[in-house]
């Protein structure tokens, strides 16, 4: 089952990469890795406490929030907002492919996919 879930997340990640190539936003190549890792700034909440860290991490890694941002960017015809949503979704899929899920408030390593 684990391999099937990882394959599913890989497929979603690759779909996002394809959709990103279709976007009209032109960025230098060196900016893409920075933008791709930007959702991990949600981990900064762990500097305060595991509870706050779980909330901030999950806000930046929840796929429904990413889909909302994608939809908002599409409806408002704002490529930058659409791009942000695609990055959030792709980053979340990539993390889940590696086994990093949404966090429980007791510990960073306790995720909805199990313990890391």
N, C-alpha and C. Protein backbone atom coordinates (compact mmCIF):
# COMPACT_ATOMS: atom_id res chain seq x y z
N UNK A 1 0.82 -1.20 0.00
CA UNK A 1 0.00 0.00 0.00
C UNK A 1 0.87 1.26 0.00
N UNK A 2 1.98 1.20 0.74
CA UNK A 2 2.84 2.37 0.81
C UNK A 2 3.36 2.77 -0.57
N UNK A 3 3.74 1.80 -1.37
CA UNK A 3 4.26 2.09 -2.71
C UNK A 3 3.16 2.69 -3.59
N UNK A 4 1.95 2.18 -3.45
CA UNK A 4 0.84 2.72 -4.23
C UNK A 4 0.58 4.18 -3.87
N UNK A 5 0.63 4.50 -2.58
CA UNK A 5 0.43 5.89 -2.15
C UNK A 5 1.56 6.79 -2.64
N UNK A 6 2.78 6.29 -2.59
CA UNK A 6 3.91 7.08 -3.08
C UNK A 6 3.80 7.31 -4.58
N UNK A 7 3.36 6.31 -5.31
CA UNK A 7 3.19 6.45 -6.76
C UNK A 7 2.10 7.48 -7.07
N UNK A 8 1.04 7.46 -6.28
CA UNK A 8 -0.04 8.43 -6.48
C UNK A 8 0.47 9.85 -6.24
N UNK A 9 1.24 10.04 -5.20
CA UNK A 9 1.80 11.37 -4.91
C UNK A 9 2.79 11.79 -5.98
N UNK A 10 3.58 10.85 -6.48
CA UNK A 10 4.51 11.16 -7.57
C UNK A 10 3.75 11.63 -8.81
N UNK A 11 2.66 10.95 -9.13
CA UNK A 11 1.85 11.35 -10.28
C UNK A 11 1.29 12.76 -10.10
N UNK A 12 0.82 13.08 -8.90
CA UNK A 12 0.30 14.42 -8.65
C UNK A 12 1.42 15.46 -8.76
N UNK A 13 2.60 15.13 -8.24
CA UNK A 13 3.74 16.04 -8.33
C UNK A 13 4.11 16.29 -9.79
N UNK A 14 4.17 15.24 -10.59
CA UNK A 14 4.52 15.39 -12.01
C UNK A 14 3.46 16.18 -12.76
N UNK A 15 2.20 16.02 -12.40
CA UNK A 15 1.13 16.83 -13.01
C UNK A 15 1.35 18.31 -12.70
N UNK A 16 1.71 18.62 -11.48
CA UNK A 16 1.97 20.01 -11.11
C UNK A 16 3.17 20.57 -11.88
N UNK A 17 4.22 19.77 -12.02
CA UNK A 17 5.38 20.22 -12.81
C UNK A 17 4.95 20.54 -14.23
N UNK A 18 4.13 19.68 -14.82
CA UNK A 18 3.61 19.93 -16.17
C UNK A 18 2.79 21.22 -16.20
N UNK A 19 1.90 21.41 -15.23
CA UNK A 19 1.06 22.62 -15.19
C UNK A 19 1.90 23.88 -14.97
N UNK A 20 2.97 23.76 -14.19
CA UNK A 20 3.85 24.92 -13.97
C UNK A 20 4.52 25.36 -15.26
N UNK A 21 4.84 24.40 -16.12
CA UNK A 21 5.47 24.72 -17.40
C UNK A 21 4.52 25.51 -18.31
N UNK A 22 3.23 25.39 -18.09
CA UNK A 22 2.24 26.08 -18.91
C UNK A 22 1.95 27.50 -18.43
N UNK A 23 2.47 27.86 -17.27
CA UNK A 23 2.15 29.16 -16.69
C UNK A 23 2.95 30.27 -17.38
N UNK A 24 2.33 31.45 -17.50
CA UNK A 24 2.99 32.56 -18.19
C UNK A 24 4.05 33.27 -17.33
N UNK A 25 4.19 32.89 -16.07
CA UNK A 25 5.14 33.55 -15.18
C UNK A 25 6.55 33.07 -15.52
N UNK A 26 7.42 34.00 -15.87
CA UNK A 26 8.81 33.67 -16.20
C UNK A 26 9.69 33.98 -15.00
N UNK A 27 10.40 32.97 -14.52
CA UNK A 27 11.30 33.15 -13.38
C UNK A 27 12.67 32.59 -13.72
N UNK A 28 13.72 33.17 -13.15
CA UNK A 28 15.06 32.59 -13.37
C UNK A 28 15.13 31.19 -12.76
N UNK A 29 15.93 30.31 -13.34
CA UNK A 29 16.01 28.92 -12.90
C UNK A 29 16.38 28.78 -11.43
N UNK A 30 17.26 29.68 -10.93
CA UNK A 30 17.74 29.55 -9.55
C UNK A 30 16.67 29.88 -8.52
N UNK A 31 15.60 30.54 -8.94
CA UNK A 31 14.53 30.90 -8.02
C UNK A 31 13.57 29.73 -7.77
N UNK A 32 13.50 28.78 -8.71
CA UNK A 32 12.56 27.65 -8.57
C UNK A 32 12.82 26.81 -7.32
N UNK A 33 14.07 26.42 -7.03
CA UNK A 33 14.28 25.63 -5.80
C UNK A 33 13.89 26.39 -4.53
N UNK A 34 14.13 27.69 -4.52
CA UNK A 34 13.76 28.51 -3.35
C UNK A 34 12.24 28.55 -3.20
N UNK A 35 11.55 28.79 -4.30
CA UNK A 35 10.08 28.84 -4.27
C UNK A 35 9.51 27.48 -3.89
N UNK A 36 10.11 26.41 -4.43
CA UNK A 36 9.62 25.07 -4.14
C UNK A 36 9.74 24.73 -2.65
N UNK A 37 10.79 25.21 -2.01
CA UNK A 37 11.00 24.92 -0.58
C UNK A 37 10.31 25.92 0.34
N UNK A 38 9.77 26.99 -0.20
CA UNK A 38 9.14 28.04 0.62
C UNK A 38 8.05 27.52 1.57
N UNK A 39 7.21 26.55 1.18
CA UNK A 39 6.20 26.08 2.13
C UNK A 39 6.78 25.50 3.42
N UNK A 40 8.04 25.10 3.39
CA UNK A 40 8.66 24.59 4.61
C UNK A 40 8.90 25.68 5.66
N UNK A 41 8.67 26.93 5.28
CA UNK A 41 8.74 27.99 6.29
C UNK A 41 7.68 27.78 7.37
N UNK A 42 6.67 26.99 7.06
CA UNK A 42 5.66 26.65 8.06
C UNK A 42 6.24 25.92 9.26
N UNK A 43 7.43 25.34 9.10
CA UNK A 43 8.08 24.66 10.22
C UNK A 43 8.57 25.63 11.29
N UNK A 44 8.66 26.90 10.95
CA UNK A 44 9.14 27.88 11.93
C UNK A 44 8.25 27.95 13.17
N UNK A 45 7.00 27.55 13.04
CA UNK A 45 6.11 27.52 14.19
C UNK A 45 6.60 26.59 15.28
N UNK A 46 7.40 25.60 14.91
CA UNK A 46 7.96 24.68 15.90
C UNK A 46 8.94 25.37 16.84
N UNK A 47 9.42 26.54 16.46
CA UNK A 47 10.28 27.30 17.37
C UNK A 47 9.49 27.76 18.59
N UNK A 48 8.18 27.90 18.43
CA UNK A 48 7.31 28.32 19.55
C UNK A 48 6.87 27.10 20.36
N UNK A 49 6.27 26.13 19.68
CA UNK A 49 5.81 24.91 20.37
C UNK A 49 5.38 23.89 19.32
N UNK A 50 5.29 22.62 19.71
CA UNK A 50 4.81 21.61 18.76
C UNK A 50 3.37 21.87 18.30
N UNK A 51 2.55 22.42 19.16
CA UNK A 51 1.17 22.70 18.79
C UNK A 51 1.09 23.79 17.72
N UNK A 52 1.79 24.89 17.93
CA UNK A 52 1.81 25.98 16.95
C UNK A 52 2.51 25.51 15.67
N UNK A 53 3.57 24.75 15.83
CA UNK A 53 4.29 24.23 14.67
C UNK A 53 3.41 23.36 13.79
N UNK A 54 2.60 22.50 14.42
CA UNK A 54 1.70 21.64 13.66
C UNK A 54 0.69 22.48 12.87
N UNK A 55 0.17 23.54 13.50
CA UNK A 55 -0.80 24.40 12.82
C UNK A 55 -0.16 25.10 11.62
N UNK A 56 1.00 25.72 11.84
CA UNK A 56 1.63 26.47 10.75
C UNK A 56 2.11 25.54 9.64
N UNK A 57 2.68 24.40 10.02
CA UNK A 57 3.14 23.44 9.02
C UNK A 57 1.95 22.95 8.18
N UNK A 58 0.87 22.57 8.85
CA UNK A 58 -0.30 22.04 8.15
C UNK A 58 -0.97 23.07 7.25
N UNK A 59 -0.92 24.35 7.64
CA UNK A 59 -1.48 25.39 6.77
C UNK A 59 -0.76 25.46 5.43
N UNK A 60 0.55 25.25 5.45
CA UNK A 60 1.35 25.34 4.23
C UNK A 60 1.42 24.01 3.47
N UNK A 61 0.89 22.93 4.06
CA UNK A 61 1.00 21.62 3.44
C UNK A 61 -0.35 20.92 3.25
N UNK A 62 -1.42 21.63 3.42
CA UNK A 62 -2.75 21.03 3.26
C UNK A 62 -3.19 21.21 1.81
N UNK A 63 -3.53 20.12 1.16
CA UNK A 63 -3.85 20.17 -0.27
C UNK A 63 -5.15 20.91 -0.55
N UNK A 64 -6.10 20.89 0.36
CA UNK A 64 -7.34 21.63 0.13
C UNK A 64 -7.08 23.13 0.10
N UNK A 65 -6.18 23.59 0.97
CA UNK A 65 -5.80 25.01 0.95
C UNK A 65 -5.11 25.34 -0.38
N UNK A 66 -4.23 24.44 -0.83
CA UNK A 66 -3.55 24.64 -2.12
C UNK A 66 -4.57 24.71 -3.26
N UNK A 67 -5.56 23.83 -3.23
CA UNK A 67 -6.59 23.85 -4.29
C UNK A 67 -7.41 25.13 -4.23
N UNK A 68 -7.67 25.63 -3.03
CA UNK A 68 -8.38 26.90 -2.89
C UNK A 68 -7.57 28.04 -3.51
N UNK A 69 -6.27 28.07 -3.25
CA UNK A 69 -5.40 29.12 -3.80
C UNK A 69 -5.33 28.99 -5.33
N UNK A 70 -5.24 27.77 -5.83
CA UNK A 70 -5.24 27.56 -7.29
C UNK A 70 -6.54 28.09 -7.89
N UNK A 71 -7.66 27.73 -7.29
CA UNK A 71 -8.96 28.19 -7.78
C UNK A 71 -9.09 29.70 -7.73
N UNK A 72 -8.60 30.30 -6.65
CA UNK A 72 -8.64 31.76 -6.51
C UNK A 72 -7.82 32.43 -7.61
N UNK A 73 -6.62 31.92 -7.85
CA UNK A 73 -5.78 32.47 -8.91
C UNK A 73 -6.41 32.33 -10.27
N UNK A 74 -7.06 31.19 -10.52
CA UNK A 74 -7.72 30.96 -11.80
C UNK A 74 -8.91 31.90 -11.98
N UNK A 75 -9.76 31.99 -10.95
CA UNK A 75 -10.96 32.82 -11.04
C UNK A 75 -10.65 34.31 -11.16
N UNK A 76 -9.58 34.74 -10.48
CA UNK A 76 -9.20 36.16 -10.50
C UNK A 76 -8.26 36.48 -11.66
N UNK A 77 -7.90 35.47 -12.45
CA UNK A 77 -6.95 35.67 -13.57
C UNK A 77 -5.64 36.26 -13.06
N UNK A 78 -5.15 35.71 -11.95
CA UNK A 78 -3.90 36.16 -11.34
C UNK A 78 -2.87 35.03 -11.40
N UNK A 79 -1.98 35.06 -12.39
CA UNK A 79 -1.02 33.96 -12.56
C UNK A 79 -0.12 33.74 -11.34
N UNK A 80 0.21 34.79 -10.61
CA UNK A 80 1.10 34.63 -9.45
C UNK A 80 0.39 33.85 -8.34
N UNK A 81 -0.90 34.12 -8.12
CA UNK A 81 -1.67 33.39 -7.12
C UNK A 81 -1.84 31.94 -7.55
N UNK A 82 -2.12 31.73 -8.81
CA UNK A 82 -2.23 30.38 -9.36
C UNK A 82 -0.91 29.63 -9.19
N UNK A 83 0.18 30.30 -9.48
CA UNK A 83 1.51 29.72 -9.32
C UNK A 83 1.75 29.33 -7.86
N UNK A 84 1.38 30.20 -6.93
CA UNK A 84 1.56 29.91 -5.50
C UNK A 84 0.78 28.66 -5.10
N UNK A 85 -0.44 28.53 -5.59
CA UNK A 85 -1.24 27.35 -5.28
C UNK A 85 -0.64 26.08 -5.86
N UNK A 86 -0.14 26.17 -7.08
CA UNK A 86 0.50 25.01 -7.69
C UNK A 86 1.76 24.60 -6.92
N UNK A 87 2.52 25.58 -6.47
CA UNK A 87 3.72 25.29 -5.68
C UNK A 87 3.32 24.61 -4.38
N UNK A 88 2.30 25.13 -3.69
CA UNK A 88 1.84 24.51 -2.44
C UNK A 88 1.41 23.06 -2.68
N UNK A 89 0.65 22.84 -3.74
CA UNK A 89 0.16 21.49 -4.02
C UNK A 89 1.31 20.55 -4.40
N UNK A 90 2.19 21.02 -5.27
CA UNK A 90 3.31 20.18 -5.70
C UNK A 90 4.25 19.86 -4.55
N UNK A 91 4.51 20.86 -3.71
CA UNK A 91 5.39 20.64 -2.55
C UNK A 91 4.76 19.61 -1.60
N UNK A 92 3.46 19.73 -1.37
CA UNK A 92 2.77 18.80 -0.48
C UNK A 92 2.82 17.37 -1.04
N UNK A 93 2.62 17.24 -2.34
CA UNK A 93 2.70 15.91 -2.96
C UNK A 93 4.10 15.34 -2.85
N UNK A 94 5.10 16.17 -3.07
CA UNK A 94 6.48 15.72 -2.97
C UNK A 94 6.80 15.26 -1.55
N UNK A 95 6.38 16.05 -0.55
CA UNK A 95 6.60 15.68 0.84
C UNK A 95 5.93 14.35 1.17
N UNK A 96 4.69 14.19 0.74
CA UNK A 96 3.97 12.96 1.04
C UNK A 96 4.59 11.76 0.34
N UNK A 97 5.14 12.00 -0.85
CA UNK A 97 5.83 10.93 -1.55
C UNK A 97 7.02 10.43 -0.72
N UNK A 98 7.64 11.35 0.01
CA UNK A 98 8.79 11.00 0.85
C UNK A 98 8.38 10.52 2.24
N UNK A 99 7.08 10.56 2.53
CA UNK A 99 6.60 10.07 3.82
C UNK A 99 6.30 11.13 4.85
N UNK A 100 6.44 12.41 4.48
CA UNK A 100 6.15 13.50 5.41
C UNK A 100 4.69 13.91 5.25
N UNK A 101 3.89 13.64 6.26
CA UNK A 101 2.48 13.97 6.19
C UNK A 101 2.14 15.18 7.04
N UNK A 102 0.86 15.44 7.15
CA UNK A 102 0.38 16.51 8.02
C UNK A 102 0.71 16.13 9.46
N UNK A 103 0.99 17.13 10.28
CA UNK A 103 1.51 16.90 11.62
C UNK A 103 0.42 16.88 12.68
N UNK A 104 0.62 16.00 13.66
CA UNK A 104 -0.19 16.02 14.88
C UNK A 104 0.49 16.98 15.85
N UNK A 105 -0.26 17.54 16.80
CA UNK A 105 0.30 18.57 17.68
C UNK A 105 1.25 18.07 18.77
N UNK A 106 1.44 16.76 18.88
CA UNK A 106 2.30 16.27 19.96
C UNK A 106 3.78 16.21 19.59
N UNK A 107 4.10 15.97 18.30
CA UNK A 107 5.51 15.85 17.90
C UNK A 107 5.64 16.02 16.39
N UNK A 108 6.75 16.58 15.95
CA UNK A 108 7.00 16.81 14.53
C UNK A 108 6.97 15.51 13.75
N UNK A 109 7.50 14.45 14.33
CA UNK A 109 7.60 13.18 13.62
C UNK A 109 6.30 12.36 13.63
N UNK A 110 5.26 12.86 14.27
CA UNK A 110 3.97 12.17 14.29
C UNK A 110 3.09 12.78 13.20
N UNK A 111 2.89 12.02 12.11
CA UNK A 111 2.15 12.54 10.96
C UNK A 111 0.93 11.66 10.66
N UNK A 112 0.07 12.17 9.80
CA UNK A 112 -1.11 11.39 9.43
C UNK A 112 -0.73 10.15 8.61
N UNK A 113 0.50 10.06 8.18
CA UNK A 113 0.98 8.88 7.46
C UNK A 113 1.69 7.90 8.39
N UNK A 114 1.77 8.25 9.67
CA UNK A 114 2.48 7.42 10.65
C UNK A 114 3.67 8.17 11.21
N UNK A 115 4.46 7.46 11.99
CA UNK A 115 5.66 8.07 12.59
C UNK A 115 6.81 8.04 11.60
N UNK A 116 7.57 9.13 11.57
CA UNK A 116 8.76 9.19 10.70
C UNK A 116 9.90 8.42 11.33
